[in-house]
Each structure stands twice: as C-alpha cells, then as structure tokens.
GROMACS .gro file of C-alpha atoms in nm:
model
  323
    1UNK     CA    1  -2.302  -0.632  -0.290
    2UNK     CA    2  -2.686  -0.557  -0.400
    3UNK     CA    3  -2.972  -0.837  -0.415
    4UNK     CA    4  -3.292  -0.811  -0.530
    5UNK     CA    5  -3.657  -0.951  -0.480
    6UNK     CA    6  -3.668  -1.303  -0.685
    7UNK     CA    7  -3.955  -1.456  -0.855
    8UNK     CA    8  -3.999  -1.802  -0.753
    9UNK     CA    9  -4.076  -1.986  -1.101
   10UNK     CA   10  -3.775  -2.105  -1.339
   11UNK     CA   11  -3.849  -1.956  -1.649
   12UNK     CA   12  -3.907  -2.162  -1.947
   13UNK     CA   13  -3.666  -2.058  -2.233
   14UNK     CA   14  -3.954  -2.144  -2.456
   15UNK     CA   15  -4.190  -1.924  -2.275
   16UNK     CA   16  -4.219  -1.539  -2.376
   17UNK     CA   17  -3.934  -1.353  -2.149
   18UNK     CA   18  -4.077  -1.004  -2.123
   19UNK     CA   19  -4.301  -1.155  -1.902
   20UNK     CA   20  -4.025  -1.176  -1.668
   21UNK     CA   21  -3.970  -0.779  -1.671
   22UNK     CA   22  -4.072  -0.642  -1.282
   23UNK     CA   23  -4.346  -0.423  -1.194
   24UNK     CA   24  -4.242  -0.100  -1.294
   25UNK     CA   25  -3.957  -0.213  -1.497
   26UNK     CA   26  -4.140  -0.103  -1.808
   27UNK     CA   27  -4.214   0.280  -1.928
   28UNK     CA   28  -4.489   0.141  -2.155
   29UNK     CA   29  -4.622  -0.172  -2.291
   30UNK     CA   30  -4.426  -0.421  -2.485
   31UNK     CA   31  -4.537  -0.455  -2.845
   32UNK     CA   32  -4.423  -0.646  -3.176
   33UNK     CA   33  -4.276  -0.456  -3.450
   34UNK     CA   34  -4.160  -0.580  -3.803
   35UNK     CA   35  -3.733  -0.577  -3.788
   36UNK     CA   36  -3.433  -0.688  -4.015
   37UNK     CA   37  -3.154  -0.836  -3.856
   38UNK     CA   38  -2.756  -0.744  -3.906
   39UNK     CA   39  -2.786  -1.083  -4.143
   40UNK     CA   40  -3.089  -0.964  -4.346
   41UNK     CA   41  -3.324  -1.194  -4.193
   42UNK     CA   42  -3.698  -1.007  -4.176
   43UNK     CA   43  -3.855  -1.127  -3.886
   44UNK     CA   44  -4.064  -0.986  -3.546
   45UNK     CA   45  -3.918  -0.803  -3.271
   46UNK     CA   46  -4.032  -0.718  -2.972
   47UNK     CA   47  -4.029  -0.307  -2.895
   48UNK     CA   48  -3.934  -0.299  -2.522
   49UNK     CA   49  -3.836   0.123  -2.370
   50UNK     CA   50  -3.715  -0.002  -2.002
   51UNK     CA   51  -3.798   0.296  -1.708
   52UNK     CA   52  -3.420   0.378  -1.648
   53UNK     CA   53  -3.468   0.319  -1.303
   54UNK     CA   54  -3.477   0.001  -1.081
   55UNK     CA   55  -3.757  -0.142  -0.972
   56UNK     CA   56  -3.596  -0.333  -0.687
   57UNK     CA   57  -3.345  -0.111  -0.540
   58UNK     CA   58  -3.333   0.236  -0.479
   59UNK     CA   59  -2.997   0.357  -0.676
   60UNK     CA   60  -2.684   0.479  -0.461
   61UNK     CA   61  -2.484   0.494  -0.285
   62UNK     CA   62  -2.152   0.627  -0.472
   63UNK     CA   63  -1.876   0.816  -0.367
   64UNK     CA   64  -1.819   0.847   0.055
   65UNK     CA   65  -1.814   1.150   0.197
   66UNK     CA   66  -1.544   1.115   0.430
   67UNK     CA   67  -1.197   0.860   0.416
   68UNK     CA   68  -1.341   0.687   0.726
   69UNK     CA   69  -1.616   0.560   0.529
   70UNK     CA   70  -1.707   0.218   0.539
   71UNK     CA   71  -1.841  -0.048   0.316
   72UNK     CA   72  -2.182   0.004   0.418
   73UNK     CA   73  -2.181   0.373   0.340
   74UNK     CA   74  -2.069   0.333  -0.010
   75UNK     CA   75  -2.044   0.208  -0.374
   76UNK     CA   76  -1.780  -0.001  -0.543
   77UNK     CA   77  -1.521   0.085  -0.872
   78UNK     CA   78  -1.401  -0.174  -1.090
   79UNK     CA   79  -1.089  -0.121  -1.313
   80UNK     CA   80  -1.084  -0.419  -1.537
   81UNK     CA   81  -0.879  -0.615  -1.276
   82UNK     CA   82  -1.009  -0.565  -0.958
   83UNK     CA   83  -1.321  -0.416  -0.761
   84UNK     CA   84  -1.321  -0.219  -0.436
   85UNK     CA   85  -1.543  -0.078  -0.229
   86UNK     CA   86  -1.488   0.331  -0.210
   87UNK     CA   87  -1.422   0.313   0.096
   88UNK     CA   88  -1.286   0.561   0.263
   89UNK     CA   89  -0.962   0.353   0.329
   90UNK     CA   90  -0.977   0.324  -0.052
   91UNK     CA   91  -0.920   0.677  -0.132
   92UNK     CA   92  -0.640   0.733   0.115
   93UNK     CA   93  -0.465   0.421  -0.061
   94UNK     CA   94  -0.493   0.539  -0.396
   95UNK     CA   95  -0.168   0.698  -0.441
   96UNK     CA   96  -0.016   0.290  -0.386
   97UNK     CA   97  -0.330   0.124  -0.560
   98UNK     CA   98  -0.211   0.262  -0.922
   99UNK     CA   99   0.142   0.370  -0.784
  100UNK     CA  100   0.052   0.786  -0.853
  101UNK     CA  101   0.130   1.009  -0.615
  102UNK     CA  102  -0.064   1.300  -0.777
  103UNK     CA  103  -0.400   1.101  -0.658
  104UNK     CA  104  -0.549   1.363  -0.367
  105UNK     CA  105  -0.921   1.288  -0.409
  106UNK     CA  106  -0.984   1.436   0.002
  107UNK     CA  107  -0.857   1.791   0.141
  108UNK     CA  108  -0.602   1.604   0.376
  109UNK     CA  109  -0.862   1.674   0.714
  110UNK     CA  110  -1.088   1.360   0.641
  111UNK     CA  111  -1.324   1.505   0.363
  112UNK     CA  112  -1.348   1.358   0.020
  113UNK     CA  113  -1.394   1.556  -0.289
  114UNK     CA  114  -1.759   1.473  -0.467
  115UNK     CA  115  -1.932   1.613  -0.722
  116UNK     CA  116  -2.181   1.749  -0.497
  117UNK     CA  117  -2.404   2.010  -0.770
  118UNK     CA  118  -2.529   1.936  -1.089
  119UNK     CA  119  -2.268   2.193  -1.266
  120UNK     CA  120  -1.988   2.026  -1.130
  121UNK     CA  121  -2.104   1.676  -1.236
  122UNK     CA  122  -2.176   1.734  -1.546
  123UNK     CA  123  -1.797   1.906  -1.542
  124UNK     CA  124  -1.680   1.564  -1.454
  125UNK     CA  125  -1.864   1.321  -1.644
  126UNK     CA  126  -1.748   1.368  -1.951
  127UNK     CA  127  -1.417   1.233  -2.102
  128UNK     CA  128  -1.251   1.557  -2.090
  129UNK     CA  129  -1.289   1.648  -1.740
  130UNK     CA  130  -1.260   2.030  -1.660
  131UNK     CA  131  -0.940   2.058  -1.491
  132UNK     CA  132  -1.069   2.148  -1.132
  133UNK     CA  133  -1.260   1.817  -1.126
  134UNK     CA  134  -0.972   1.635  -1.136
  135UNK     CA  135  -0.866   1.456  -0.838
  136UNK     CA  136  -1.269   1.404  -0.754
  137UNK     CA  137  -1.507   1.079  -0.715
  138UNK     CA  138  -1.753   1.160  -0.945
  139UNK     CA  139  -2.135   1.089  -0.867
  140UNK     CA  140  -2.454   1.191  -1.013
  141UNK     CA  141  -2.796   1.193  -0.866
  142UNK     CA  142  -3.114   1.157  -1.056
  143UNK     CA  143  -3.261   1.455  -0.995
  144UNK     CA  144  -2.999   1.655  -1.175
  145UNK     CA  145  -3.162   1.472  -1.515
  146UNK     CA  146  -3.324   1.683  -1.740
  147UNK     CA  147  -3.685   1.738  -1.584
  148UNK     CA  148  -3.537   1.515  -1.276
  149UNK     CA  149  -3.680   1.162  -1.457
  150UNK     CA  150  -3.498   0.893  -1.539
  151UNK     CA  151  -3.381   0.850  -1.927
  152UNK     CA  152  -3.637   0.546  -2.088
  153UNK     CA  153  -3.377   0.350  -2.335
  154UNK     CA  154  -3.572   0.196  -2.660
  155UNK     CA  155  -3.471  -0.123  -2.812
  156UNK     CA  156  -3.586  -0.369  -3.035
  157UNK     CA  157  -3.500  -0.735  -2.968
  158UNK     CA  158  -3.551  -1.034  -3.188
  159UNK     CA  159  -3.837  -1.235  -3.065
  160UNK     CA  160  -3.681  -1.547  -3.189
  161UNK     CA  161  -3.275  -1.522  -3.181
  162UNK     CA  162  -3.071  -1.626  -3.521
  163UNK     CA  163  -2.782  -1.762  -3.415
  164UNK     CA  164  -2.485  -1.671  -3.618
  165UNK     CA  165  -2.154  -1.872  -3.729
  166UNK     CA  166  -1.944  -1.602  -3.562
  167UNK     CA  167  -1.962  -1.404  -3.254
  168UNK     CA  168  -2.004  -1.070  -3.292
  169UNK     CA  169  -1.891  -0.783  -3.080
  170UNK     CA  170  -2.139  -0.621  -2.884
  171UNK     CA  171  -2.220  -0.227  -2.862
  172UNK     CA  172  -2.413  -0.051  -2.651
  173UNK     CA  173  -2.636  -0.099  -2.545
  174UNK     CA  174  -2.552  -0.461  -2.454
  175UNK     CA  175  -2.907  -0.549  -2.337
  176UNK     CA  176  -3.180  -0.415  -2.102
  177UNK     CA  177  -3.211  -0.595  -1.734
  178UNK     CA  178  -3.568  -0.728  -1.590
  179UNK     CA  179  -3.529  -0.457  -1.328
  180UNK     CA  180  -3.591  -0.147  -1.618
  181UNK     CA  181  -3.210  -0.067  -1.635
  182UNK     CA  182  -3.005  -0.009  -1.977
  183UNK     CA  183  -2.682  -0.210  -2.014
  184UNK     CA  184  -2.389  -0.033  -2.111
  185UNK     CA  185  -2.059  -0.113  -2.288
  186UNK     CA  186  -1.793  -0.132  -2.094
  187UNK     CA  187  -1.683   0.200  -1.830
  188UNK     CA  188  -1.399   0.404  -1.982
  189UNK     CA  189  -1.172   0.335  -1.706
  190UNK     CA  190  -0.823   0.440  -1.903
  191UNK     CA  191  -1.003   0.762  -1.954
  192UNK     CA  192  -1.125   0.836  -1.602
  193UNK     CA  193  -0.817   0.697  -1.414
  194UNK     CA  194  -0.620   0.929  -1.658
  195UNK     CA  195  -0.752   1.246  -1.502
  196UNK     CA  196  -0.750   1.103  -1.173
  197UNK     CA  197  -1.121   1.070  -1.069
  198UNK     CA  198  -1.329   0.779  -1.002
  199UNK     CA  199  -1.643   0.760  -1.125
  200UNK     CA  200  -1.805   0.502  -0.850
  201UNK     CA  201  -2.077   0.236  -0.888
  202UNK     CA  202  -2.351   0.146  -0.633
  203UNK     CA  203  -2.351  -0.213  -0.531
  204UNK     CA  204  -2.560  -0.306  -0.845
  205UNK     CA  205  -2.293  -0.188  -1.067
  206UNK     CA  206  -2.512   0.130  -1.216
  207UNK     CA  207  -2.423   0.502  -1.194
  208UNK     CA  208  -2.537   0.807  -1.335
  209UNK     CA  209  -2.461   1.015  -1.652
  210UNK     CA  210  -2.569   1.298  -1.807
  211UNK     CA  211  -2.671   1.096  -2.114
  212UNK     CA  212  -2.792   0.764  -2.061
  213UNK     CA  213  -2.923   0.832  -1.681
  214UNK     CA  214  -2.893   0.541  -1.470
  215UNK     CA  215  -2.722   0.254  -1.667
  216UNK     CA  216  -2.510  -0.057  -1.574
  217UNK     CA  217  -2.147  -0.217  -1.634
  218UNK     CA  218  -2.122  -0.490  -1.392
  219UNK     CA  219  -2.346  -0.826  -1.269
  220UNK     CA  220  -2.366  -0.812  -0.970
  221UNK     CA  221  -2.687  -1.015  -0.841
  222UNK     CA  222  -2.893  -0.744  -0.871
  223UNK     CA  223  -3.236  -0.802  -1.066
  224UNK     CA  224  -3.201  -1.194  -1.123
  225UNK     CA  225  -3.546  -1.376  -1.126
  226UNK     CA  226  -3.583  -1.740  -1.066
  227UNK     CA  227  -3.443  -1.998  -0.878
  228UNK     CA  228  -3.163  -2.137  -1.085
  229UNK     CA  229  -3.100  -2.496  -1.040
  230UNK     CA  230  -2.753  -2.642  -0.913
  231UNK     CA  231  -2.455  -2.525  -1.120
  232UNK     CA  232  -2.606  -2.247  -1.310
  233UNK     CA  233  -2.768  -1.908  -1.165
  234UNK     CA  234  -3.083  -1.757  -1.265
  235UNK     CA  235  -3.120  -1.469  -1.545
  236UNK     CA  236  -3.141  -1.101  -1.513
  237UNK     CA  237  -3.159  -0.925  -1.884
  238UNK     CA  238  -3.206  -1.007  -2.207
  239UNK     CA  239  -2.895  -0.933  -2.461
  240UNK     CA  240  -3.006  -0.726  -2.789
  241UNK     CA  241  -2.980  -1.052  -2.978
  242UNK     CA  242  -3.245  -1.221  -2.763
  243UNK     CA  243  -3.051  -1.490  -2.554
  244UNK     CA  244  -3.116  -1.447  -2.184
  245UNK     CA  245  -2.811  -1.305  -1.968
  246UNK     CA  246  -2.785  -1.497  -1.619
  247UNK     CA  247  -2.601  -1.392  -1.340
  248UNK     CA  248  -2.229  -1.478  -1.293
  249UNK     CA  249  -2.081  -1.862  -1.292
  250UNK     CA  250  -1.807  -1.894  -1.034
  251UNK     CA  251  -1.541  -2.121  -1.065
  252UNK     CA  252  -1.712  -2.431  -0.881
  253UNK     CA  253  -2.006  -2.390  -1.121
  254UNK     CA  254  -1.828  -2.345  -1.412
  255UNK     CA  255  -1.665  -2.650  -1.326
  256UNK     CA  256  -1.974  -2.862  -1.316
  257UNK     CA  257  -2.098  -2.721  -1.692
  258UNK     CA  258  -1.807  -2.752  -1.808
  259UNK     CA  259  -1.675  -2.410  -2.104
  260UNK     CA  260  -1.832  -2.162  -2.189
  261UNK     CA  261  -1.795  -2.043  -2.545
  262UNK     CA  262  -1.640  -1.731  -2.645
  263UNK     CA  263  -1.885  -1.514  -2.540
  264UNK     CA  264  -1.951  -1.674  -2.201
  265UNK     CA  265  -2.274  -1.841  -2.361
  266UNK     CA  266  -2.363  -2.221  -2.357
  267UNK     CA  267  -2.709  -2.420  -2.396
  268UNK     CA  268  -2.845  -2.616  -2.128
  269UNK     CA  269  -3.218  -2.853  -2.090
  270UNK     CA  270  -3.386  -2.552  -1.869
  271UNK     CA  271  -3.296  -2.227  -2.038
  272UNK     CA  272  -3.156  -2.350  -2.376
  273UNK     CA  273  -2.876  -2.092  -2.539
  274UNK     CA  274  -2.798  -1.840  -2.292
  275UNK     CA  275  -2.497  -1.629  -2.157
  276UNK     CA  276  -2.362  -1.598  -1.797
  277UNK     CA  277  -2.269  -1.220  -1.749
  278UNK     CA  278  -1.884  -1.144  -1.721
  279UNK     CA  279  -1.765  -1.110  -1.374
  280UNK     CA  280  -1.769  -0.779  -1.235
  281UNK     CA  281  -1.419  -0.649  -1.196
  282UNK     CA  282  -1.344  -0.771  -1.573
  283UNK     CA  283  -1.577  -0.442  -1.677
  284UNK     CA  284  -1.854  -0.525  -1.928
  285UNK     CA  285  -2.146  -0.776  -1.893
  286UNK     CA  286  -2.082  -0.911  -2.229
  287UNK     CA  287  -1.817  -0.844  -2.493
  288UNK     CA  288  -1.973  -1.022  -2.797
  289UNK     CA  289  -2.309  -1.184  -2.939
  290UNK     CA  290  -2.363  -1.519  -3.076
  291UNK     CA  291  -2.709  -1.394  -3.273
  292UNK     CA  292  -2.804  -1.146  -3.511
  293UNK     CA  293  -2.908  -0.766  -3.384
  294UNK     CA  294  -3.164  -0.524  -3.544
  295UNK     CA  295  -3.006  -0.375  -3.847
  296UNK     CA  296  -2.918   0.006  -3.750
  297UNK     CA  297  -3.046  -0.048  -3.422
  298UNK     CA  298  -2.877   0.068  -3.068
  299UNK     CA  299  -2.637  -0.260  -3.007
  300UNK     CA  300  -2.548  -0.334  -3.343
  301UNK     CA  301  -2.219  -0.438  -3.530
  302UNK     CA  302  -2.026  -0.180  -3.605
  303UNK     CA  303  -2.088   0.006  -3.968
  304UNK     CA  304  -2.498  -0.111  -3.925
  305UNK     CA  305  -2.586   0.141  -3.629
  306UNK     CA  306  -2.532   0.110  -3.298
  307UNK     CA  307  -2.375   0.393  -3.100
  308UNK     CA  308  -2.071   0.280  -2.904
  309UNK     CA  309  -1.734   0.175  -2.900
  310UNK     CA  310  -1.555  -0.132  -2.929
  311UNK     CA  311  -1.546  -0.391  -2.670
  312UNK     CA  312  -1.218  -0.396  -2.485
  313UNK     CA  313  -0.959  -0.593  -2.683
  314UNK     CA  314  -1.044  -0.414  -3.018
  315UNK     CA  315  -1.296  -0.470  -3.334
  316UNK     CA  316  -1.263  -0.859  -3.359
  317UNK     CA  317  -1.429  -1.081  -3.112
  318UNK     CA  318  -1.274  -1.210  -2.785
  319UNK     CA  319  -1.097  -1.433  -2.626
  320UNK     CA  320  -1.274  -1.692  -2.474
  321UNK     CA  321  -1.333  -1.538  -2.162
  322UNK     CA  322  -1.507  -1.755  -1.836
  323UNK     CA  323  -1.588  -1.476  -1.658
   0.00000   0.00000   0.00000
C-alpha cells in the first residue's frame, strides 16, 4: 500500500484546515467566497481548486505488464468486496475470481493486454467500452491529458459546517485530499467487470480518466497529516460539507471509540465531528454527509447540482456502515 510524508502537529479542529493542504497541493490560493448551503443557510466558504496531482507520491503504477508480475510492480482493484493487487497471478486467476471463463486479459505467452496509447484508453475508459478493449486492464497516464496537465477540480466548502438532522448522500465529488487530489464517488465496478476489463488503481487508490484526470476511490494511507493519537488515525481531506475525513478505523480501534454513525462520522475532544474514510475494498470514501453542501455546487444532493450518481445502495442514505 502507499504512505506519504506526515506533518508532525495534530491539527486543531478549531484551527483553519486549509492550512493543512501540502506544498503544491494547491493550483492557486485559497480565498473566501459568499455561498448558500443545500438548507438555505448564507454563510462563507472557502474557494479551494486542488492541482489534480499528488504532492507526495508520484502516481502509478497500474496495470502489469506481464502475468508474472509482482506486488511491487503494480496497482491494486477493488470490487466492493475485496482488493487485490494486479498481480500478474491475479490476471491468470480471473476466470475463478468472478467464475467467467470469457476473462483473457493476456495473449496466453505471458503478456497482459494494457491500454498502452492514448486512443486506446480513451476507447476503454468510458462505460461503453469499444468492443476490442474488452478483455484489457485499463490504465491511463497523465500525459495523454489534454495539454499533458493534470485537471484542477474547483470546490467550495463551508468554512463553518451546518450539521443537518439527516445524512445526506454524497455526490461527487466527495471531498478534495491535503495531497491536491479530487475525491470521487464510488468506481463503476458492475460496469467495468461487465465488459471484462479492469480498470486498476495505484496503491493510493487514484487512477486516471479522461475527464476528471487523476482522482481517488479508496483510503488508503496516502496523504494523512498528523500524528493521530491512540484509537483514532490522523486526517487526509476535507468532505464538501467541511468535516475532516481521517484515514481508516480498523476493528481494534473502532473498538476503543466505540460506533460510528451512519456515515462513519463521530466527534471526539481533538478533532471534534469528523468521518473515518470507508475501508478500501467497500469502494467509496464516503457514502453520505452529516452537513449541508453548497447549493448547486459539485457534491451536492441530488436535484440542487452536483454531477454524479448515487451512492451504492440507491437515493436514500446508508446503512450504518463501520468501514
């Protein structure tokens, strides 16, 4: 799995948090901007437009190149149940992993099939996948970007969350990490699985698109600042809601702060009301909000802006979910 450089300081929850966005995280200054919320509160929100590339870790690898890859040469794919490395091991088992014997993603002599040009990854990375892509691990590089730069994402965030009765579900973008990176909805795994390609992650559970450049589904340590004290773990984003997003609980630590509520938030004496990010096989940092977004802003409840599709489980919020 990735790791990043940490900051040593816990951050105060009452303290301003874009301070804790990294050198280079940032494709201009912060600023304060006059907002309405989904609840009709006018208020002040900061204007934050993240780089769209990491500022700790170089991004890659994906796919392997060969099925005797190993770990160390490659990314990971989660599924909503479980995450693997693409190993590759993990492309010749395919055919047993989702019991399909039309999965052939190598040429049968030991090389994999990658979207290795910019035509043929934009072919694949799309929900209707040309035909000849199928059967292909599907990677993108930055330089095939328009211009070859990384796509800035624009959001405004509450500078002082309203929390809400009800949880709300969350669209994309979910939030924007410390590390300049845009957080995305949740993968459309049904969709990629269906036409037989795999659309890997690198450790830090980004990829490429065509559209959104290099974006995240999965927490994986990648971009946390802070040393978290015992039984919680230190944050890495901000949500478009403006509670902090810390890195996954696991079960020991969830044990010691006892539940979560239903979307994986709780309040604690050093970082007040934040979440805990979901963990990373599950597919989706977060599924809902507990505060009010920017009316017809990116990340918004559905019918007030917000482009996007449901979190997994449908329109209504979800279950409570640890994880």
């Amino acid at each position: 799995m990735g790791s990043s450089a940490k900051s040593s300081a816990v951050p105060d929850p009452t303290a301003s948090w874009p301070s804790l966005f990294m050198p280079g995280a940032l494709a201009k200054d912060v600023s304060i901007v006059d907002c309405t919320l989904s609840d009709g509160t006018e208020t002040s929100c900061y204007e934050i437009t993240v780089a769209g590339t990491p500022a700790d870790h170089e991004v890659g690898p994906f796919c392997p190149r060969t099925t005797t890859a190993t770990e160390e040469e490659v990314g990971i794919w989660l599924d909503g149940e479980n995450l693997y490395d693409v190993t590759g091991e993990f492309i010749l088992d395919l055919p047993s992993i989702y019991n399909d014997d039309e999965w052939m993603l190598h040429d049968g002599h030991g090389h994999v099939h990658v979207t290795d040009t910019r035509e043929a990854f934009e072919a694949a990375a799309r929900p209707d996948v040309a035909e000849e892509y199928e059967n292909y691990c599907v990677e993108g590089r930055m330089e095939w970007l328009e211009d070859g730069e990384p796509v800035t994402t624009t959001v405004q965030i509450p500078v002082s969350p309203v929390r809400q009765d009800d949880a709300t579900p969350a669209r994309a973008p979910l939030g924007v990490s410390f590390n300049g990176v845009r957080i995305d909805a949740a993968a459309p795994v049904d969709a990629i699985l269906g036409a037989h390609t795999i659309a890997a992650f690198d450790d830090c559970g980004g990829h490429v698109n065509p559209f959104e450049g290099y974006h995240m589904h999965a927490a994986t340590g990648c971009g946390e600042v802070g040393e978290a004290p015992d039984g919680e773990t230190a944050p890495f984003a901000v949500a478009m809601d403006g509670y902090l997003i810390h890195g996954v609980l696991d079960s020991e630590d969830i044990g010691k702060v006892g539940d979560l509520d239903a979307c994986n938030g709780h309040t604690t004496g050093e970082y007040g009301y934040h979440y805990h990010a979901r963990s990373p096989e599950l597919n989706g940092v977060l599924t809902c909000y507990m505060g009010a977004t920017v009316k017809g802003g990116p990340g918004g409840p559905p019918g007030r802006g917000g482009p996007g599709g449901p979190p997994p489980g449908g329109e209504g919020p979800p279950p409570h979910d640890h994880n």
